Coordinates of C-alpha atoms in Angstrom, one line a residue:
Chain A
M101 CA -115.9 78.0 -147.2
N102 CA -115.9 81.7 -146.6
L103 CA -116.5 83.3 -150.0
M104 CA -114.5 86.3 -149.0
G105 CA -111.5 84.1 -148.5
L106 CA -111.3 83.6 -152.2
F107 CA -110.4 87.2 -152.7
R108 CA -108.1 87.9 -149.8
S109 CA -104.5 87.3 -149.8
P110 CA -103.1 84.6 -147.6
Q111 CA -102.7 85.6 -144.0
N112 CA -100.0 83.2 -142.9
E113 CA -97.6 80.5 -144.0
L114 CA -100.2 77.8 -143.4
E115 CA -102.6 79.4 -145.7
K116 CA -99.9 79.7 -148.3
G117 CA -99.7 76.0 -148.1
G118 CA -96.8 76.0 -145.6
R119 CA -93.2 76.5 -146.3
K120 CA -92.1 73.7 -148.5
Q121 CA -88.9 73.1 -146.6
D122 CA -90.7 73.0 -143.3
R123 CA -93.0 70.3 -144.4
E124 CA -90.1 68.2 -145.4
E125 CA -88.4 68.8 -142.1
T126 CA -91.3 67.8 -139.9
G127 CA -91.9 64.4 -141.5
I128 CA -88.6 63.2 -142.7
N129 CA -85.9 64.9 -140.8
N130 CA -83.3 63.6 -138.4
T131 CA -81.5 65.5 -135.7
C132 CA -77.8 64.7 -135.5
P133 CA -77.2 63.4 -132.0
H134 CA -73.7 64.7 -132.1
C135 CA -74.0 68.3 -133.4
G136 CA -77.8 68.8 -133.3
A137 CA -78.0 69.7 -137.0
L138 CA -81.4 69.1 -138.6
L139 CA -80.7 66.8 -141.5
P140 CA -83.2 66.1 -144.3
L141 CA -83.4 62.4 -144.5
S142 CA -82.8 62.3 -148.2
E143 CA -79.6 64.2 -147.7
Q144 CA -78.5 61.9 -144.9
L145 CA -79.2 58.8 -146.9
E146 CA -77.4 60.1 -149.9
N147 CA -74.4 60.8 -147.6
L148 CA -74.3 57.1 -146.4
N149 CA -76.0 58.0 -143.1
V150 CA -73.3 60.4 -142.1
C151 CA -74.1 63.9 -140.8
T152 CA -73.3 66.4 -143.5
A153 CA -72.5 69.0 -140.8
C154 CA -70.2 67.2 -138.5
G155 CA -69.4 63.8 -139.9
Y156 CA -71.2 61.8 -137.2
H157 CA -71.8 58.3 -138.4
F158 CA -75.3 57.1 -137.8
R159 CA -75.8 53.4 -137.0
M160 CA -76.6 51.3 -140.1
S161 CA -78.5 48.1 -140.8
P162 CA -76.7 45.2 -142.5
R163 CA -78.7 45.7 -145.7
E164 CA -77.8 49.4 -145.9
R165 CA -74.1 48.4 -145.5
I166 CA -74.4 45.7 -148.2
A167 CA -75.8 48.4 -150.5
Y168 CA -72.8 50.7 -150.3
L169 CA -70.1 48.0 -149.9
A170 CA -70.9 45.1 -152.2
D171 CA -70.7 45.3 -156.0
E172 CA -74.2 45.3 -157.3
D173 CA -76.1 42.0 -157.1
T174 CA -73.1 40.1 -155.8
F175 CA -74.3 39.6 -152.2
E176 CA -75.5 36.1 -151.5
E177 CA -76.8 35.4 -148.1
L178 CA -75.7 32.4 -146.1
F179 CA -77.4 30.7 -143.1
G180 CA -80.2 33.2 -143.2
E181 CA -82.7 30.5 -142.1
L182 CA -81.3 30.1 -138.5
K183 CA -83.5 31.5 -135.8
S184 CA -83.1 31.7 -132.0
R185 CA -85.1 29.7 -129.6
D186 CA -85.8 30.4 -125.9
V187 CA -83.7 27.5 -124.7
L188 CA -83.5 28.5 -121.0
G189 CA -87.2 29.6 -120.8
F190 CA -86.1 33.1 -119.9
P191 CA -89.1 35.4 -119.1
G192 CA -89.9 37.8 -121.8
Y193 CA -87.3 36.5 -124.3
D194 CA -89.8 35.3 -126.9
Q195 CA -91.4 38.7 -126.9
K196 CA -88.0 40.4 -127.2
L197 CA -87.1 38.3 -130.2
R198 CA -90.4 39.1 -131.8
N199 CA -89.8 42.8 -131.3
A200 CA -86.3 42.6 -132.5
K201 CA -87.5 40.9 -135.7
L202 CA -90.0 43.6 -136.3
A203 CA -87.5 46.4 -135.6
S204 CA -84.8 45.0 -137.8
R205 CA -86.8 43.0 -140.3
E206 CA -84.1 40.3 -139.9
K207 CA -84.4 36.8 -138.3
E208 CA -81.3 37.3 -136.1
G209 CA -78.7 39.8 -135.0
V210 CA -76.2 39.1 -137.8
V211 CA -76.4 38.8 -141.6
C212 CA -73.8 36.6 -143.3
G213 CA -72.9 35.9 -146.9
T214 CA -70.5 36.3 -149.7
A215 CA -70.0 39.2 -152.1
E216 CA -67.6 41.0 -154.3
I217 CA -66.1 44.4 -153.2
C218 CA -64.5 46.1 -156.2
S219 CA -64.5 42.6 -157.8
E220 CA -62.7 41.1 -154.7
K221 CA -64.6 38.1 -153.5
C222 CA -65.0 37.7 -149.7
A223 CA -67.1 36.3 -147.0
L224 CA -68.9 39.0 -144.9
F225 CA -70.8 39.4 -141.7
F226 CA -72.7 42.4 -140.5
M227 CA -74.1 42.6 -137.0
D228 CA -77.4 44.4 -136.7
P229 CA -77.8 47.4 -134.4
N230 CA -81.6 47.1 -134.7
F231 CA -81.7 43.5 -133.4
M232 CA -81.2 43.8 -129.7
I233 CA -78.2 46.0 -130.4
G234 CA -76.4 43.1 -132.0
S235 CA -76.4 41.1 -128.8
M236 CA -74.6 37.7 -129.3
G237 CA -76.7 34.6 -128.6
T238 CA -76.3 31.1 -129.8
V239 CA -77.5 31.8 -133.4
V240 CA -75.3 34.9 -133.8
G241 CA -72.3 32.8 -132.7
E242 CA -73.3 29.8 -134.9
K243 CA -73.7 32.0 -138.0
I244 CA -70.3 33.6 -137.5
T245 CA -68.7 30.3 -136.8
R246 CA -70.3 28.7 -139.9
L247 CA -69.2 31.7 -142.0
F248 CA -65.5 31.2 -140.9
E249 CA -65.8 27.5 -141.6
Y250 CA -67.3 28.3 -145.1
A251 CA -64.5 30.8 -145.7
L252 CA -61.9 28.3 -144.7
E253 CA -63.3 25.7 -147.0
H254 CA -63.4 28.1 -149.9
S255 CA -60.2 30.0 -149.0
L256 CA -62.0 33.3 -148.7
P257 CA -61.0 36.3 -146.6
V258 CA -63.6 37.4 -144.1
V259 CA -64.7 41.0 -143.6
G260 CA -66.8 41.5 -140.4
F261 CA -68.7 44.5 -139.3
T262 CA -69.3 44.4 -135.5
V263 CA -71.9 46.2 -133.5
S264 CA -72.9 44.7 -130.2
G265 CA -73.9 45.4 -126.6
G266 CA -72.3 42.1 -125.7
A267 CA -73.4 38.6 -125.0
R268 CA -77.1 38.0 -124.9
M269 CA -78.1 37.4 -121.2
Q270 CA -81.4 35.7 -122.1
E271 CA -79.4 32.7 -123.2
G272 CA -77.2 32.7 -120.1
I273 CA -74.0 30.7 -120.2
L274 CA -74.7 29.5 -123.7
S275 CA -74.1 33.0 -124.9
L276 CA -70.7 33.1 -123.1
M277 CA -69.7 29.9 -124.9
Q278 CA -70.2 31.6 -128.2
M279 CA -67.0 33.6 -127.5
A280 CA -65.0 30.4 -127.3
K281 CA -66.8 28.8 -130.2
T282 CA -66.2 31.7 -132.6
S283 CA -62.6 32.1 -131.4
G284 CA -62.0 28.4 -132.4
A285 CA -63.4 28.9 -135.9
L286 CA -61.5 32.1 -136.4
R287 CA -58.3 30.4 -135.3
K288 CA -58.6 27.6 -137.9
H289 CA -59.4 30.1 -140.6
S290 CA -56.4 32.2 -139.6
D291 CA -54.0 29.3 -139.2
A292 CA -54.7 28.3 -142.8
G293 CA -53.3 31.7 -143.9
N294 CA -56.6 33.4 -144.6
F295 CA -57.2 37.1 -144.0
Y296 CA -59.7 38.5 -141.6
L297 CA -60.6 42.2 -141.4
T298 CA -62.8 43.6 -138.7
V299 CA -64.6 46.9 -139.0
L300 CA -65.7 48.1 -135.6
T301 CA -68.8 50.2 -135.6
D302 CA -70.8 52.0 -132.8
P303 CA -71.1 50.4 -130.3
T304 CA -68.8 47.4 -130.1
T305 CA -68.6 46.2 -126.4
G306 CA -68.6 43.3 -124.1
G307 CA -68.2 39.7 -125.2
V308 CA -68.0 40.6 -128.9
T309 CA -65.1 43.0 -128.3
A310 CA -63.5 40.4 -126.1
S311 CA -63.6 37.8 -128.8
F312 CA -63.9 38.1 -132.6
A313 CA -63.9 41.9 -132.8
M314 CA -60.3 42.1 -131.6
D315 CA -59.0 39.1 -133.5
G316 CA -58.7 40.7 -137.0
D317 CA -55.4 40.7 -138.8
V318 CA -56.4 44.3 -139.5
I319 CA -58.8 46.1 -137.2
M320 CA -60.5 49.1 -138.7
S321 CA -63.1 51.4 -137.1
E322 CA -65.6 53.9 -138.0
P323 CA -64.9 57.4 -136.7
G324 CA -66.4 58.1 -133.2
A325 CA -67.5 54.5 -132.6
T326 CA -67.6 53.5 -128.9
I327 CA -65.4 50.4 -128.4
G328 CA -64.7 48.7 -125.1
F329 CA -65.1 45.9 -122.8
A330 CA -67.2 47.3 -120.0
G331 CA -70.0 49.9 -120.6
A332 CA -69.3 53.5 -119.6
R333 CA -71.9 53.3 -116.9
V334 CA -70.5 50.2 -115.3
I335 CA -67.0 51.8 -115.2
E336 CA -68.3 55.0 -113.7
Q337 CA -70.1 53.0 -111.0
T338 CA -66.9 51.0 -110.3
I339 CA -64.5 53.9 -110.1
R340 CA -67.1 56.4 -108.8
K341 CA -65.9 59.0 -111.2
K342 CA -67.1 60.5 -114.5
L343 CA -65.2 59.3 -117.5
P344 CA -63.3 61.9 -119.6
Q345 CA -64.7 62.9 -122.9
G346 CA -63.7 60.7 -125.8
F347 CA -63.0 57.7 -123.5
Q348 CA -63.5 54.4 -125.4
K349 CA -64.0 56.2 -128.7
A350 CA -62.3 54.8 -131.8
E351 CA -59.8 57.7 -131.7
F352 CA -58.9 56.7 -128.1
L353 CA -58.3 53.1 -129.1
L354 CA -56.1 54.2 -132.0
E355 CA -54.1 56.3 -129.7
H356 CA -53.6 53.4 -127.3
G357 CA -52.6 51.0 -130.0
F358 CA -55.6 48.7 -130.2
I359 CA -56.9 49.4 -133.7
D360 CA -55.0 49.9 -137.0
L361 CA -57.0 52.6 -138.7
I362 CA -60.1 54.7 -138.7
V363 CA -61.9 55.0 -142.0
P364 CA -64.9 57.1 -142.7
R365 CA -67.8 55.4 -144.4
S366 CA -67.3 57.1 -147.7
E367 CA -63.8 55.6 -148.0
Q368 CA -64.5 52.1 -146.7
K369 CA -65.3 50.3 -149.9
E370 CA -62.1 51.5 -151.5
T371 CA -59.9 50.8 -148.4
I372 CA -61.4 47.3 -147.9
A373 CA -60.9 46.4 -151.5
K374 CA -57.3 47.5 -151.3
L375 CA -56.7 45.4 -148.2
L376 CA -58.4 42.4 -149.9
K377 CA -56.2 42.8 -152.9
L378 CA -53.0 43.0 -150.8
H379 CA -54.0 39.7 -149.1
K380 CA -55.0 37.9 -152.2
R381 CA -53.8 34.3 -152.0
G382 CA -50.8 33.9 -154.2
S383 CA -50.1 37.6 -154.6
V384 CA -46.9 37.3 -152.5
Q385 CA -44.2 35.4 -154.2
Chain B
M21 CA -81.2 25.9 -102.0
S22 CA -82.2 28.7 -104.5
A23 CA -79.9 29.8 -107.3
Y24 CA -79.2 33.1 -105.4
D25 CA -78.3 31.2 -102.3
K26 CA -75.7 29.5 -104.4
V27 CA -74.4 32.8 -105.7
Q28 CA -74.0 34.0 -102.1
L29 CA -72.3 30.8 -101.1
A30 CA -69.9 31.1 -104.0
R31 CA -69.1 34.6 -102.8
S32 CA -69.1 33.9 -99.1
K33 CA -66.4 34.9 -96.7
G34 CA -64.3 32.0 -95.6
R35 CA -64.6 30.2 -98.9
A36 CA -61.3 28.7 -100.1
T37 CA -59.6 30.9 -102.6
G38 CA -57.3 30.1 -105.5
L39 CA -54.0 30.1 -103.8
S40 CA -55.1 27.6 -101.2
Y41 CA -55.9 25.1 -103.9
I42 CA -52.4 25.6 -105.4
E43 CA -50.7 25.3 -102.1
T44 CA -52.7 22.3 -100.9
I45 CA -53.1 20.2 -104.0
F46 CA -49.6 20.7 -105.6
E47 CA -46.1 20.5 -104.3
D48 CA -43.0 22.6 -104.9
F49 CA -44.9 25.7 -106.0
I50 CA -42.7 28.5 -107.4
E51 CA -44.6 31.6 -108.2
L52 CA -43.7 33.4 -111.4
H53 CA -44.6 37.1 -111.9
G54 CA -45.4 39.6 -114.6
D55 CA -46.7 39.8 -118.1
R56 CA -43.4 41.3 -119.6
R57 CA -45.6 44.0 -121.1
F58 CA -46.7 46.3 -118.3
G59 CA -46.9 44.8 -114.8
D60 CA -47.7 42.0 -112.5
D61 CA -51.4 41.6 -111.6
P62 CA -51.9 40.2 -108.0
A63 CA -55.4 39.1 -109.0
I64 CA -53.9 36.2 -110.9
V65 CA -51.3 34.0 -109.4
G66 CA -49.3 31.6 -111.5
G67 CA -46.2 29.5 -111.6
L68 CA -44.7 26.0 -111.6
A69 CA -45.5 23.1 -109.3
T70 CA -45.6 19.3 -109.3
L71 CA -48.5 17.1 -109.1
R72 CA -47.5 13.6 -107.8
G73 CA -44.0 14.4 -109.0
K74 CA -45.0 15.6 -112.5
P75 CA -44.4 19.2 -113.5
V76 CA -47.4 21.4 -114.2
T77 CA -48.1 25.0 -114.8
V78 CA -50.7 26.3 -112.3
I79 CA -52.7 29.5 -112.6
A80 CA -55.3 30.8 -110.2
M81 CA -57.4 33.8 -109.7
E82 CA -57.0 35.0 -106.1
K83 CA -59.5 37.2 -104.3
G84 CA -57.5 37.5 -101.1
V85 CA -58.6 36.6 -97.6
E86 CA -57.9 39.6 -95.3
V87 CA -59.0 43.1 -96.1
K88 CA -55.6 44.4 -97.0
E89 CA -54.9 41.4 -99.1
K90 CA -58.3 41.7 -100.9
L91 CA -57.5 45.3 -101.8
R92 CA -54.1 44.4 -103.1
R93 CA -55.6 41.6 -105.2
N94 CA -58.4 43.9 -106.4
F95 CA -60.9 41.4 -105.0
G96 CA -59.9 38.9 -107.7
S97 CA -60.9 41.1 -110.6
P98 CA -58.0 40.8 -113.1
N99 CA -56.6 43.6 -115.2
P100 CA -55.3 42.9 -118.7
E101 CA -51.8 42.3 -117.4
G102 CA -53.2 39.4 -115.3
Y103 CA -54.6 37.7 -118.4
R104 CA -51.4 38.4 -120.3
K105 CA -49.3 36.9 -117.5
A106 CA -51.6 33.8 -117.5
L107 CA -51.1 33.5 -121.3
R108 CA -47.3 33.9 -121.0
L109 CA -47.3 31.1 -118.5
M110 CA -49.5 28.9 -120.7
K111 CA -47.2 29.5 -123.7
Q112 CA -44.3 28.6 -121.5
A113 CA -46.1 25.4 -120.5
E114 CA -46.7 24.6 -124.2
K115 CA -43.0 25.0 -124.9
F116 CA -41.9 22.7 -122.2
H117 CA -44.7 20.2 -122.7
R118 CA -46.3 20.4 -119.3
P119 CA -50.0 20.5 -118.7
V120 CA -51.9 23.6 -117.4
V121 CA -54.3 23.7 -114.5
C122 CA -56.4 26.8 -113.9
F123 CA -58.5 27.8 -110.9
V124 CA -61.2 30.3 -111.8
D125 CA -62.8 32.6 -109.2
T126 CA -63.7 36.1 -110.2
A127 CA -66.7 38.4 -110.1
G128 CA -65.4 39.4 -113.6
A129 CA -62.6 41.1 -115.4
F130 CA -62.0 44.5 -113.8
C131 CA -64.1 47.4 -115.2
G132 CA -61.7 50.3 -114.6
M133 CA -60.2 53.1 -116.7
G134 CA -56.7 51.6 -116.8
A135 CA -58.1 48.2 -117.8
E136 CA -59.8 49.7 -120.8
E137 CA -56.7 51.8 -121.7
R138 CA -54.6 48.7 -121.7
G139 CA -57.0 46.6 -123.7
Q140 CA -59.1 44.4 -121.4
A141 CA -61.1 43.1 -124.3
Q142 CA -58.1 42.4 -126.4
A143 CA -56.4 40.5 -123.6
I144 CA -59.4 38.3 -123.1
A145 CA -59.9 37.8 -126.8
E146 CA -56.2 36.7 -127.2
N147 CA -56.5 34.2 -124.3
L148 CA -59.6 32.6 -125.9
S149 CA -57.9 32.4 -129.3
E150 CA -54.6 31.0 -127.9
M151 CA -56.2 28.6 -125.4
I152 CA -58.4 26.9 -127.9
D153 CA -55.2 25.9 -129.7
L154 CA -52.7 25.5 -126.9
K155 CA -50.6 22.5 -127.7
T156 CA -50.7 20.9 -124.2
P157 CA -53.5 19.6 -122.0
V158 CA -55.5 22.2 -120.0
I159 CA -58.0 21.6 -117.2
S160 CA -59.9 24.5 -115.6
V161 CA -61.7 24.3 -112.3
L162 CA -64.4 26.8 -111.4
I163 CA -64.1 27.1 -107.6
G164 CA -66.2 30.1 -106.7
E165 CA -67.5 32.8 -109.0
G166 CA -67.3 32.4 -112.7
G167 CA -67.9 35.9 -113.8
S168 CA -68.4 36.0 -117.6
G169 CA -65.7 36.7 -120.1
G170 CA -63.2 37.4 -117.3
A171 CA -63.7 33.8 -116.1
L172 CA -63.8 32.3 -119.6
A173 CA -60.4 33.8 -120.3
L174 CA -59.0 31.0 -118.1
A175 CA -61.6 28.4 -118.9
V176 CA -61.1 27.4 -122.5
A177 CA -59.9 23.9 -121.6
D178 CA -60.0 20.2 -122.4
R179 CA -61.9 19.6 -119.2
V180 CA -63.9 22.2 -117.3
W181 CA -65.0 21.2 -113.7
I182 CA -67.0 23.1 -111.2
L183 CA -67.4 22.9 -107.5
E184 CA -70.8 22.0 -106.2
N185 CA -71.5 25.5 -104.8
A186 CA -69.7 27.5 -107.5
V187 CA -71.5 29.5 -110.2
Y188 CA -70.8 30.4 -113.8
S189 CA -72.7 33.1 -115.6
V190 CA -72.7 35.5 -118.5
I191 CA -73.6 38.4 -116.2
S192 CA -74.1 38.8 -112.5
P193 CA -77.6 38.5 -111.2
E194 CA -77.4 42.1 -110.0
G195 CA -76.3 43.3 -113.5
C196 CA -79.1 41.3 -115.1
A197 CA -81.8 42.6 -112.8
S198 CA -80.8 46.2 -113.3
I199 CA -80.4 46.0 -117.1
L200 CA -83.3 43.8 -117.9
W201 CA -85.9 44.9 -115.3
K202 CA -84.4 48.2 -114.0
D203 CA -85.0 46.7 -110.6
P204 CA -82.0 45.7 -108.5
K205 CA -84.3 43.9 -106.1
K206 CA -85.0 41.2 -108.6
V207 CA -81.7 39.6 -108.1
K208 CA -83.2 36.3 -106.9
E209 CA -85.3 36.0 -110.0
A210 CA -82.4 36.9 -112.2
A211 CA -80.2 34.3 -110.6
E212 CA -82.9 31.7 -111.3
C213 CA -83.4 32.7 -114.9
L214 CA -79.7 32.8 -115.8
S215 CA -79.2 29.1 -115.1
L216 CA -75.9 29.7 -113.4
T217 CA -75.5 26.9 -110.8
A218 CA -73.1 24.0 -111.0
Q219 CA -76.0 21.7 -111.6
D220 CA -77.2 23.9 -114.5
M221 CA -73.7 23.7 -116.0
E222 CA -73.7 20.0 -116.0
R223 CA -77.2 19.8 -117.5
L224 CA -76.2 22.3 -120.3
G225 CA -73.0 20.4 -121.0
V226 CA -70.8 23.3 -120.0
V227 CA -68.8 21.2 -117.5
E228 CA -67.7 17.6 -117.5
K229 CA -67.9 17.2 -113.8
V230 CA -69.4 18.7 -110.6
I231 CA -67.1 18.3 -107.6
P232 CA -68.9 17.6 -104.4
E233 CA -68.1 19.9 -101.5
E234 CA -67.6 18.4 -98.0
K235 CA -67.5 20.0 -94.6
D236 CA -64.0 18.8 -94.2
F237 CA -62.5 20.7 -97.2
G238 CA -59.4 18.6 -97.0
K239 CA -61.3 15.9 -98.7
V240 CA -62.2 18.1 -101.6
Y241 CA -58.5 18.9 -102.2
E242 CA -57.7 15.2 -101.9
Q243 CA -60.4 14.3 -104.4
L244 CA -59.2 17.1 -106.8
R245 CA -55.6 15.9 -106.5
E246 CA -56.7 12.4 -107.5
D247 CA -59.0 13.5 -110.3
L248 CA -56.5 16.0 -111.8
S249 CA -53.7 13.6 -111.7
Q250 CA -55.8 10.8 -113.4
E251 CA -57.3 13.1 -116.0
L252 CA -54.0 14.7 -117.0
D253 CA -52.7 11.1 -117.5
T254 CA -55.6 10.4 -119.7
L255 CA -55.2 13.6 -121.7
G256 CA -51.5 13.1 -121.9
K257 CA -52.0 9.8 -123.8
L258 CA -53.9 11.6 -126.7
S259 CA -52.0 12.7 -129.7
L260 CA -51.7 16.5 -130.1
E261 CA -54.1 16.3 -133.0
E262 CA -56.7 14.3 -131.1
L263 CA -56.4 16.6 -128.1
L264 CA -56.9 19.8 -130.1
Q265 CA -59.7 18.4 -132.2
A266 CA -61.5 17.3 -129.1
R267 CA -61.1 20.7 -127.5
Y268 CA -62.3 22.4 -130.6
D269 CA -65.4 20.1 -130.8
R270 CA -66.0 20.6 -127.1
F271 CA -66.7 24.3 -127.7
R272 CA -68.1 23.9 -131.3
K273 CA -71.1 22.1 -130.0
F274 CA -72.6 25.2 -128.2

């Protein structure tokens, strides 16, 4: 150490120990993909992963959703033991599954269970954006089917958060069959007079939109979520034109009559609880 | 024959299209148009007919044969109003207790702006949900391309059959190659991996029967007329409860 340095005043920010704020920004900061604002992670988390500047809703894992929706310690997971197998021997699928498990810290692309929301008991599923973007394979279809069967048996409403790039192509036609399988279970649950609420989150596309996402008695969406059948790129290739801004966004679907309401994350718990209360069995005379 | 050869065969020019099945196998066909919501989709043809004297509702995807006709029919890629027309006819069949026969042949539901605006996904979802519980027998025959959700929207049935050289897949081999390997040249590999041939469908339990194709296609129609008529008789003997439970179980097993 230069002895002289002990006596001289700091020459720059680094020597001063850096700007405190800067240090926070470099390590634990997120840039909002919508407005470009630099968000300290702590602030973002506190705000339910919504940009404090523009209201952009970041994607969220099932466990994060459970934390803000379910009453404390009421969530009980169901069918968590089910794991996918590479049935068709699809090249690279095993590795993809391993990566997805690491990225999501879940065994599969959907988390199911029961919980209370403002003391209203319900069955829930949450698809996982970090597990192959919630792609639907056999196990995702099976868990959702079993959840509806469970809810039917226990006369529970189902609240389902969807996020999906569509059917999982590594399981070929068996993924496609999940659309019919889940539709059947939903139908039985519905025919018995049970309530099903879907909450569409970014992105909900393909086979999931074309089956259980669109089957809710009430269809809610997060603001700005992309919702559609075909992906934007596929449509642009088909029609050889650029799509207009806002195409396939939740607001676009609301305008075209395909969803009931858009609810920001901060109001979801309250709105869901209200809807559950209104559909409580025996509440209508 | 490789899987991709089969894909090409399923798409090949000159392959019999939906309307020719309706016209050859059935009698007294009367086409019924429109979904009563928005329009009439020429990519799906439907109506009433008789099979050996018994009334049936028949619905087929139609790609068209000549260029002009192909354009008019959007190459057999339905819009939401096509699926809604099909559903309307199926509900009508339910009301009048006649069975439904569907012929499936599409590269997929159309991926256009209008299709999205009018709820392509919602239309397919509704068909799946209604077909699994349709209170009358349904048989679907995959005759060419079975393109993903757009094909399944007419294939939630008591019996699903497939022609020997038809294919059924969650995604086209082209789509799979470009998404998964970012290399459109790997279509052959993709076709192989996707397990999409008629033989794969039988092995995986997705279809009950593979219908052999013959050089003289008249024999195929003949066989189908015989098989459809027999199978509808069998299904007609089941109680409604048995029929619907069996259909539910058929798809529950996947």
